[in-house]
Amino acid sequence: MLDLFLNALAAGVLLGGFYAAVTIGLTISFGQLDIVNIAHPAFIVLGSFCTFVLHEHLGLDPVLAGVLLTPVFFCIGVGLYSVYYASFERRGDETLRGLAFFFGIMFILEVLLIMTFGVDYRLVETAYIGQAIHIGPVGLPFRMLVPFAVAMATAGAIYLYLSKTFTGRAILAVAQDRLALQLMGADPVRTKQIAFGIGLATTAIAGSLLIMLGPVEPSLGRLYIGRVFAIVVLGGMGSIGGTIVAAIILGVVESMVATFYGPSWAPAVAFGFLLVTLAVRPAGLFGR
């Protein structure tokens, strides 16, 4: 029983690391910029299929493919925010119409992926994915260990960028006091363009990790919509550290429930835990 508990705990921590990877970009766009980008998981699936193409045709490692795709996704994010700002935010129509805009983007991406790849599942395989290391009775599969390590490295790089650079601090400030940011000589629109671009760039890496964990199909992103927004809220809306902690908590709860009570109960119990936490602390774990 102890071995089963330890393996479930280790699997939950690794799963939480993956959840952090798929959520970290939304922490910026939703938590910092207050943009409800409901298409975020659809871009993660797009990143998975782009990784699949690079792996199949060029033989690239999935993680390397994800990193190489980040500049492309950053540019897509900058362009997407420019359209969103000109069409909705500048006019003050971003609340409902902006949400509908990202709904539309999500469905367009799904249709394009279905027309290009069909509805079949896709998966990448590398030599190390099927391997595992063992620490005593606990097994750590590389299929989950690599996504955890990449997620922590990505989160650390974003944290350092936001806290140590002028543009990063401007991103943190733009959601709090836009006028003060203008007085400091920074362009709020340009700052939000860069921030949204960074948020979307992380979906390329998250997509490469997603297709390492298991097979993907075009509509898979819908399964992650509730989960990623829940992690951002639980973490405290915009806190990088809070997102990691919330993601690991959700991963551990899901893993424990799936191991001891069955996988069908895992999502319900995990979101029940979220509701109880928010009832006690509405601002989230690291919110102010």
mmCIF file of C-alpha atoms in Angstrom, residues 36-287:
data_model
loop_
_atom_site.group_PDB
_atom_site.id
_atom_site.type_symbol
_atom_site.label_atom_id
_atom_site.label_comp_id
_atom_site.label_asym_id
_atom_site.label_seq_id
_atom_site.Cartn_x
_atom_site.Cartn_y
_atom_site.Cartn_z
ATOM 1 C CA VAL A 36 -10.129 35.386 -21.616
ATOM 2 C CA ASN A 37 -8.256 33.450 -24.286
ATOM 3 C CA ILE A 38 -10.438 30.359 -24.357
ATOM 4 C CA ALA A 39 -8.573 29.246 -27.496
ATOM 5 C CA HIS A 40 -5.403 28.691 -25.436
ATOM 6 C CA PRO A 41 -5.806 24.857 -25.293
ATOM 7 C CA ALA A 42 -6.557 24.775 -29.043
ATOM 8 C CA PHE A 43 -3.190 26.430 -29.702
ATOM 9 C CA ILE A 44 -1.574 23.762 -27.504
ATOM 10 C CA VAL A 45 -3.081 21.080 -29.751
ATOM 11 C CA LEU A 46 -1.855 23.057 -32.781
ATOM 12 C CA GLY A 47 1.616 22.965 -31.219
ATOM 13 C CA SER A 48 1.276 19.186 -30.844
ATOM 14 C CA PHE A 49 0.487 18.710 -34.525
ATOM 15 C CA CYS A 50 3.288 21.068 -35.607
ATOM 16 C CA THR A 51 5.648 19.031 -33.409
ATOM 17 C CA PHE A 52 4.330 15.847 -35.014
ATOM 18 C CA VAL A 53 5.098 17.213 -38.506
ATOM 19 C CA LEU A 54 8.635 18.306 -37.569
ATOM 20 C CA HIS A 55 9.276 14.955 -35.880
ATOM 21 C CA GLU A 56 7.922 12.880 -38.778
ATOM 22 C CA HIS A 57 9.594 14.802 -41.631
ATOM 23 C CA LEU A 58 12.812 16.123 -40.052
ATOM 24 C CA GLY A 59 13.290 13.663 -37.214
ATOM 25 C CA LEU A 60 13.484 16.435 -34.613
ATOM 26 C CA ASP A 61 13.178 15.624 -30.935
ATOM 27 C CA PRO A 62 9.711 16.789 -29.764
ATOM 28 C CA VAL A 63 11.103 19.127 -27.103
ATOM 29 C CA LEU A 64 13.504 20.727 -29.604
ATOM 30 C CA ALA A 65 10.653 21.048 -32.104
ATOM 31 C CA GLY A 66 8.556 22.819 -29.482
ATOM 32 C CA VAL A 67 11.349 25.268 -28.685
ATOM 33 C CA LEU A 68 11.947 26.001 -32.384
ATOM 34 C CA LEU A 69 8.237 26.713 -32.855
ATOM 35 C CA THR A 70 8.073 29.342 -30.094
ATOM 36 C CA PRO A 71 9.094 32.329 -32.321
ATOM 37 C CA VAL A 72 6.367 31.397 -34.812
ATOM 38 C CA PHE A 73 3.730 31.142 -32.086
ATOM 39 C CA PHE A 74 4.994 34.397 -30.533
ATOM 40 C CA CYS A 75 4.388 36.199 -33.842
ATOM 41 C CA ILE A 76 0.927 34.613 -34.101
ATOM 42 C CA GLY A 77 0.178 35.857 -30.590
ATOM 43 C CA VAL A 78 1.316 39.404 -31.370
ATOM 44 C CA GLY A 79 -0.833 39.460 -34.503
ATOM 45 C CA LEU A 80 -3.821 37.937 -32.710
ATOM 46 C CA TYR A 81 -3.698 40.517 -29.909
ATOM 47 C CA SER A 82 -3.436 43.328 -32.486
ATOM 48 C CA VAL A 83 -6.700 42.154 -34.078
ATOM 49 C CA TYR A 84 -8.310 41.681 -30.651
ATOM 50 C CA TYR A 85 -7.264 45.163 -29.511
ATOM 51 C CA ALA A 86 -8.381 46.936 -32.699
ATOM 52 C CA SER A 87 -11.691 45.071 -32.860
ATOM 53 C CA PHE A 88 -12.757 44.851 -29.209
ATOM 54 C CA GLU A 89 -10.497 46.163 -26.445
ATOM 55 C CA ARG A 90 -10.056 49.675 -27.860
ATOM 56 C CA ARG A 91 -13.852 49.999 -28.119
ATOM 57 C CA GLY A 92 -14.493 48.501 -24.686
ATOM 58 C CA ASP A 93 -16.305 45.488 -26.205
ATOM 59 C CA GLU A 94 -13.884 42.838 -25.021
ATOM 60 C CA THR A 95 -16.062 41.218 -22.327
ATOM 61 C CA LEU A 96 -18.518 39.188 -24.412
ATOM 62 C CA ARG A 97 -17.493 39.875 -27.987
ATOM 63 C CA GLY A 98 -13.865 39.216 -27.167
ATOM 64 C CA LEU A 99 -14.864 35.891 -25.626
ATOM 65 C CA ALA A 100 -16.830 35.043 -28.780
ATOM 66 C CA PHE A 101 -13.773 36.023 -30.843
ATOM 67 C CA PHE A 102 -11.592 33.459 -29.082
ATOM 68 C CA PHE A 103 -14.375 30.855 -29.295
ATOM 69 C CA GLY A 104 -14.318 31.394 -33.038
ATOM 70 C CA ILE A 105 -10.537 31.056 -33.168
ATOM 71 C CA MET A 106 -10.770 27.793 -31.237
ATOM 72 C CA PHE A 107 -13.291 26.252 -33.646
ATOM 73 C CA ILE A 108 -11.404 27.498 -36.715
ATOM 74 C CA LEU A 109 -8.216 25.838 -35.443
ATOM 75 C CA GLU A 110 -10.064 22.575 -34.800
ATOM 76 C CA VAL A 111 -11.610 22.564 -38.279
ATOM 77 C CA LEU A 112 -8.288 23.361 -39.948
ATOM 78 C CA LEU A 113 -6.576 20.528 -38.057
ATOM 79 C CA ILE A 114 -9.371 18.071 -38.937
ATOM 80 C CA MET A 115 -9.213 19.059 -42.626
ATOM 81 C CA THR A 116 -5.413 18.674 -42.622
ATOM 82 C CA PHE A 117 -4.854 15.610 -40.422
ATOM 83 C CA GLY A 118 -8.268 13.990 -40.123
ATOM 84 C CA VAL A 119 -9.651 12.751 -36.811
ATOM 85 C CA ASP A 120 -7.031 10.057 -36.226
ATOM 86 C CA TYR A 121 -4.849 10.201 -33.120
ATOM 87 C CA ARG A 122 -1.190 11.195 -33.583
ATOM 88 C CA LEU A 123 1.762 10.351 -31.346
ATOM 89 C CA VAL A 124 5.528 10.807 -31.415
ATOM 90 C CA GLU A 125 7.995 8.210 -30.203
ATOM 91 C CA THR A 126 11.625 8.678 -29.203
ATOM 92 C CA ALA A 127 14.126 6.298 -27.652
ATOM 93 C CA TYR A 128 13.858 7.756 -24.157
ATOM 94 C CA ILE A 129 10.062 8.145 -23.905
ATOM 95 C CA GLY A 130 9.462 4.488 -23.036
ATOM 96 C CA GLN A 131 12.233 4.424 -20.401
ATOM 97 C CA ALA A 132 11.979 5.067 -16.671
ATOM 98 C CA ILE A 133 14.211 5.550 -13.673
ATOM 99 C CA HIS A 134 13.508 3.949 -10.309
ATOM 100 C CA ILE A 135 14.192 5.451 -6.903
ATOM 101 C CA GLY A 136 13.486 2.651 -4.476
ATOM 102 C CA PRO A 137 9.921 1.469 -5.105
ATOM 103 C CA VAL A 138 9.003 4.637 -7.046
ATOM 104 C CA GLY A 139 9.108 4.573 -10.853
ATOM 105 C CA LEU A 140 9.550 7.838 -12.763
ATOM 106 C CA PRO A 141 8.747 7.386 -16.487
ATOM 107 C CA PHE A 142 10.608 9.711 -18.840
ATOM 108 C CA ARG A 143 7.323 10.282 -20.667
ATOM 109 C CA MET A 144 6.271 12.336 -17.622
ATOM 110 C CA LEU A 145 9.662 13.278 -16.170
ATOM 111 C CA VAL A 146 10.785 15.190 -19.280
ATOM 112 C CA PRO A 147 7.586 17.312 -19.448
ATOM 113 C CA PHE A 148 7.988 18.099 -15.740
ATOM 114 C CA ALA A 149 11.597 19.239 -16.221
ATOM 115 C CA VAL A 150 10.758 21.297 -19.319
ATOM 116 C CA ALA A 151 7.786 22.880 -17.528
ATOM 117 C CA MET A 152 9.926 23.949 -14.566
ATOM 118 C CA ALA A 153 12.612 25.363 -16.894
ATOM 119 C CA THR A 154 9.971 27.295 -18.876
ATOM 120 C CA ALA A 155 8.353 28.669 -15.723
ATOM 121 C CA GLY A 156 11.753 29.699 -14.347
ATOM 122 C CA ALA A 157 12.716 31.478 -17.564
ATOM 123 C CA ILE A 158 9.409 33.377 -17.670
ATOM 124 C CA TYR A 159 9.679 34.319 -13.993
ATOM 125 C CA LEU A 160 13.188 35.704 -14.513
ATOM 126 C CA TYR A 161 12.092 37.612 -17.630
ATOM 127 C CA LEU A 162 9.107 39.169 -15.865
ATOM 128 C CA SER A 163 11.032 40.110 -12.724
ATOM 129 C CA LYS A 164 14.447 41.110 -14.108
ATOM 130 C CA THR A 165 13.754 42.992 -17.357
ATOM 131 C CA PHE A 166 12.119 46.371 -18.011
ATOM 132 C CA THR A 167 9.609 44.859 -20.434
ATOM 133 C CA GLY A 168 8.830 42.083 -17.966
ATOM 134 C CA ARG A 169 8.129 44.550 -15.163
ATOM 135 C CA ALA A 170 6.028 46.597 -17.589
ATOM 136 C CA ILE A 171 3.942 43.480 -18.287
ATOM 137 C CA LEU A 172 3.375 43.022 -14.555
ATOM 138 C CA ALA A 173 2.424 46.694 -14.236
ATOM 139 C CA VAL A 174 0.170 47.057 -17.278
ATOM 140 C CA ALA A 175 -2.770 45.270 -15.673
ATOM 141 C CA GLN A 176 -2.457 47.289 -12.449
ATOM 142 C CA ASP A 177 -1.907 50.910 -13.537
ATOM 143 C CA ARG A 178 -1.955 51.607 -17.249
ATOM 144 C CA LEU A 179 -1.666 55.408 -16.813
ATOM 145 C CA ALA A 180 1.407 55.106 -14.607
ATOM 146 C CA LEU A 181 2.964 52.834 -17.205
ATOM 147 C CA GLN A 182 2.415 55.482 -19.897
ATOM 148 C CA LEU A 183 4.011 58.127 -17.660
ATOM 149 C CA MET A 184 7.079 55.878 -17.443
ATOM 150 C CA GLY A 185 7.381 55.998 -21.230
ATOM 151 C CA ALA A 186 6.145 52.481 -21.966
ATOM 152 C CA ASP A 187 3.454 51.819 -24.572
ATOM 153 C CA PRO A 188 0.687 49.729 -22.910
ATOM 154 C CA VAL A 189 -0.568 48.305 -26.210
ATOM 155 C CA ARG A 190 2.911 47.284 -27.313
ATOM 156 C CA THR A 191 3.559 45.811 -23.858
ATOM 157 C CA LYS A 192 0.378 43.737 -24.022
ATOM 158 C CA GLN A 193 1.255 42.600 -27.546
ATOM 159 C CA ILE A 194 4.554 41.211 -26.261
ATOM 160 C CA ALA A 195 2.915 39.662 -23.195
ATOM 161 C CA PHE A 196 0.209 37.955 -25.230
ATOM 162 C CA GLY A 197 2.861 36.773 -27.684
ATOM 163 C CA ILE A 198 4.863 35.214 -24.833
ATOM 164 C CA GLY A 199 1.732 33.549 -23.500
ATOM 165 C CA LEU A 200 0.971 32.014 -26.880
ATOM 166 C CA ALA A 201 4.612 31.039 -27.469
ATOM 167 C CA THR A 202 4.427 28.764 -24.422
ATOM 168 C CA THR A 203 1.649 26.770 -26.131
ATOM 169 C CA ALA A 204 4.216 25.533 -28.686
ATOM 170 C CA ILE A 205 6.291 23.979 -25.891
ATOM 171 C CA ALA A 206 3.189 22.719 -24.071
ATOM 172 C CA GLY A 207 1.978 21.125 -27.308
ATOM 173 C CA SER A 208 5.257 19.264 -27.749
ATOM 174 C CA LEU A 209 4.905 17.918 -24.193
ATOM 175 C CA LEU A 210 1.263 16.966 -24.720
ATOM 176 C CA ILE A 211 2.033 14.734 -27.701
ATOM 177 C CA MET A 212 4.836 13.085 -25.695
ATOM 178 C CA LEU A 213 2.411 12.116 -22.924
ATOM 179 C CA GLY A 214 -0.139 10.485 -25.189
ATOM 180 C CA PRO A 215 -1.863 10.558 -28.576
ATOM 181 C CA VAL A 216 -3.633 13.758 -29.604
ATOM 182 C CA GLU A 217 -6.548 14.561 -31.905
ATOM 183 C CA PRO A 218 -7.848 17.983 -33.043
ATOM 184 C CA SER A 219 -10.577 18.448 -30.408
ATOM 185 C CA LEU A 220 -8.457 17.311 -27.439
ATOM 186 C CA GLY A 221 -8.012 20.906 -26.271
ATOM 187 C CA ARG A 222 -11.614 21.066 -25.043
ATOM 188 C CA LEU A 223 -10.726 18.674 -22.215
ATOM 189 C CA TYR A 224 -8.232 21.192 -20.877
ATOM 190 C CA ILE A 225 -10.349 24.378 -20.994
ATOM 191 C CA GLY A 226 -11.825 24.032 -17.509
ATOM 192 C CA ARG A 227 -8.633 22.643 -16.019
ATOM 193 C CA VAL A 228 -6.287 25.445 -17.167
ATOM 194 C CA PHE A 229 -8.623 28.252 -16.114
ATOM 195 C CA ALA A 230 -9.173 26.544 -12.761
ATOM 196 C CA ILE A 231 -5.409 26.362 -12.155
ATOM 197 C CA VAL A 232 -4.942 30.055 -12.983
ATOM 198 C CA VAL A 233 -7.734 31.029 -10.573
ATOM 199 C CA LEU A 234 -6.543 28.658 -7.849
ATOM 200 C CA GLY A 235 -2.985 29.943 -8.192
ATOM 201 C CA GLY A 236 -4.031 33.540 -7.642
ATOM 202 C CA MET A 237 -4.590 35.087 -11.122
ATOM 203 C CA GLY A 238 -1.212 35.986 -12.545
ATOM 204 C CA SER A 239 1.190 34.415 -10.063
ATOM 205 C CA ILE A 240 3.790 32.173 -11.744
ATOM 206 C CA GLY A 241 4.638 30.456 -8.453
ATOM 207 C CA GLY A 242 0.966 30.132 -7.595
ATOM 208 C CA THR A 243 0.276 28.496 -10.958
ATOM 209 C CA ILE A 244 2.972 25.865 -10.362
ATOM 210 C CA VAL A 245 1.730 25.095 -6.845
ATOM 211 C CA ALA A 246 -1.912 24.946 -7.970
ATOM 212 C CA ALA A 247 -1.036 22.717 -10.925
ATOM 213 C CA ILE A 248 0.880 20.282 -8.713
ATOM 214 C CA ILE A 249 -1.939 20.211 -6.140
ATOM 215 C CA LEU A 250 -4.466 19.428 -8.871
ATOM 216 C CA GLY A 251 -2.171 16.785 -10.355
ATOM 217 C CA VAL A 252 -1.604 15.076 -7.001
ATOM 218 C CA VAL A 253 -5.315 15.104 -6.125
ATOM 219 C CA GLU A 254 -6.224 13.635 -9.529
ATOM 220 C CA SER A 255 -3.516 10.974 -9.277
ATOM 221 C CA MET A 256 -4.496 9.930 -5.734
ATOM 222 C CA VAL A 257 -8.177 9.698 -6.581
ATOM 223 C CA ALA A 258 -7.498 7.835 -9.833
ATOM 224 C CA THR A 259 -5.234 5.343 -8.021
ATOM 225 C CA PHE A 260 -7.394 4.581 -5.011
ATOM 226 C CA TYR A 261 -10.948 5.254 -6.212
ATOM 227 C CA GLY A 262 -10.805 5.051 -10.026
ATOM 228 C CA PRO A 263 -10.089 7.519 -12.837
ATOM 229 C CA SER A 264 -13.766 8.418 -13.321
ATOM 230 C CA TRP A 265 -13.794 10.211 -9.958
ATOM 231 C CA ALA A 266 -10.562 12.138 -10.509
ATOM 232 C CA PRO A 267 -11.899 15.255 -12.342
ATOM 233 C CA ALA A 268 -14.915 15.615 -10.020
ATOM 234 C CA VAL A 269 -12.867 15.377 -6.827
ATOM 235 C CA ALA A 270 -10.157 17.677 -8.203
ATOM 236 C CA PHE A 271 -12.638 20.402 -9.103
ATOM 237 C CA GLY A 272 -14.447 19.867 -5.814
ATOM 238 C CA PHE A 273 -11.153 20.559 -4.071
ATOM 239 C CA LEU A 274 -10.838 23.711 -6.188
ATOM 240 C CA LEU A 275 -14.298 24.943 -5.151
ATOM 241 C CA VAL A 276 -13.604 24.321 -1.454
ATOM 242 C CA THR A 277 -10.279 26.153 -1.688
ATOM 243 C CA LEU A 278 -11.846 29.153 -3.388
ATOM 244 C CA ALA A 279 -14.660 29.198 -0.846
ATOM 245 C CA VAL A 280 -12.052 29.525 1.920
ATOM 246 C CA ARG A 281 -9.707 31.800 -0.038
ATOM 247 C CA PRO A 282 -11.539 33.488 -2.975
ATOM 248 C CA ALA A 283 -8.393 35.246 -4.262
ATOM 249 C CA GLY A 284 -6.638 31.910 -4.779
ATOM 250 C CA LEU A 285 -3.574 30.525 -3.053
ATOM 251 C CA PHE A 286 -1.230 33.395 -3.964
ATOM 252 C CA GLY A 287 -3.771 36.128 -4.686
#
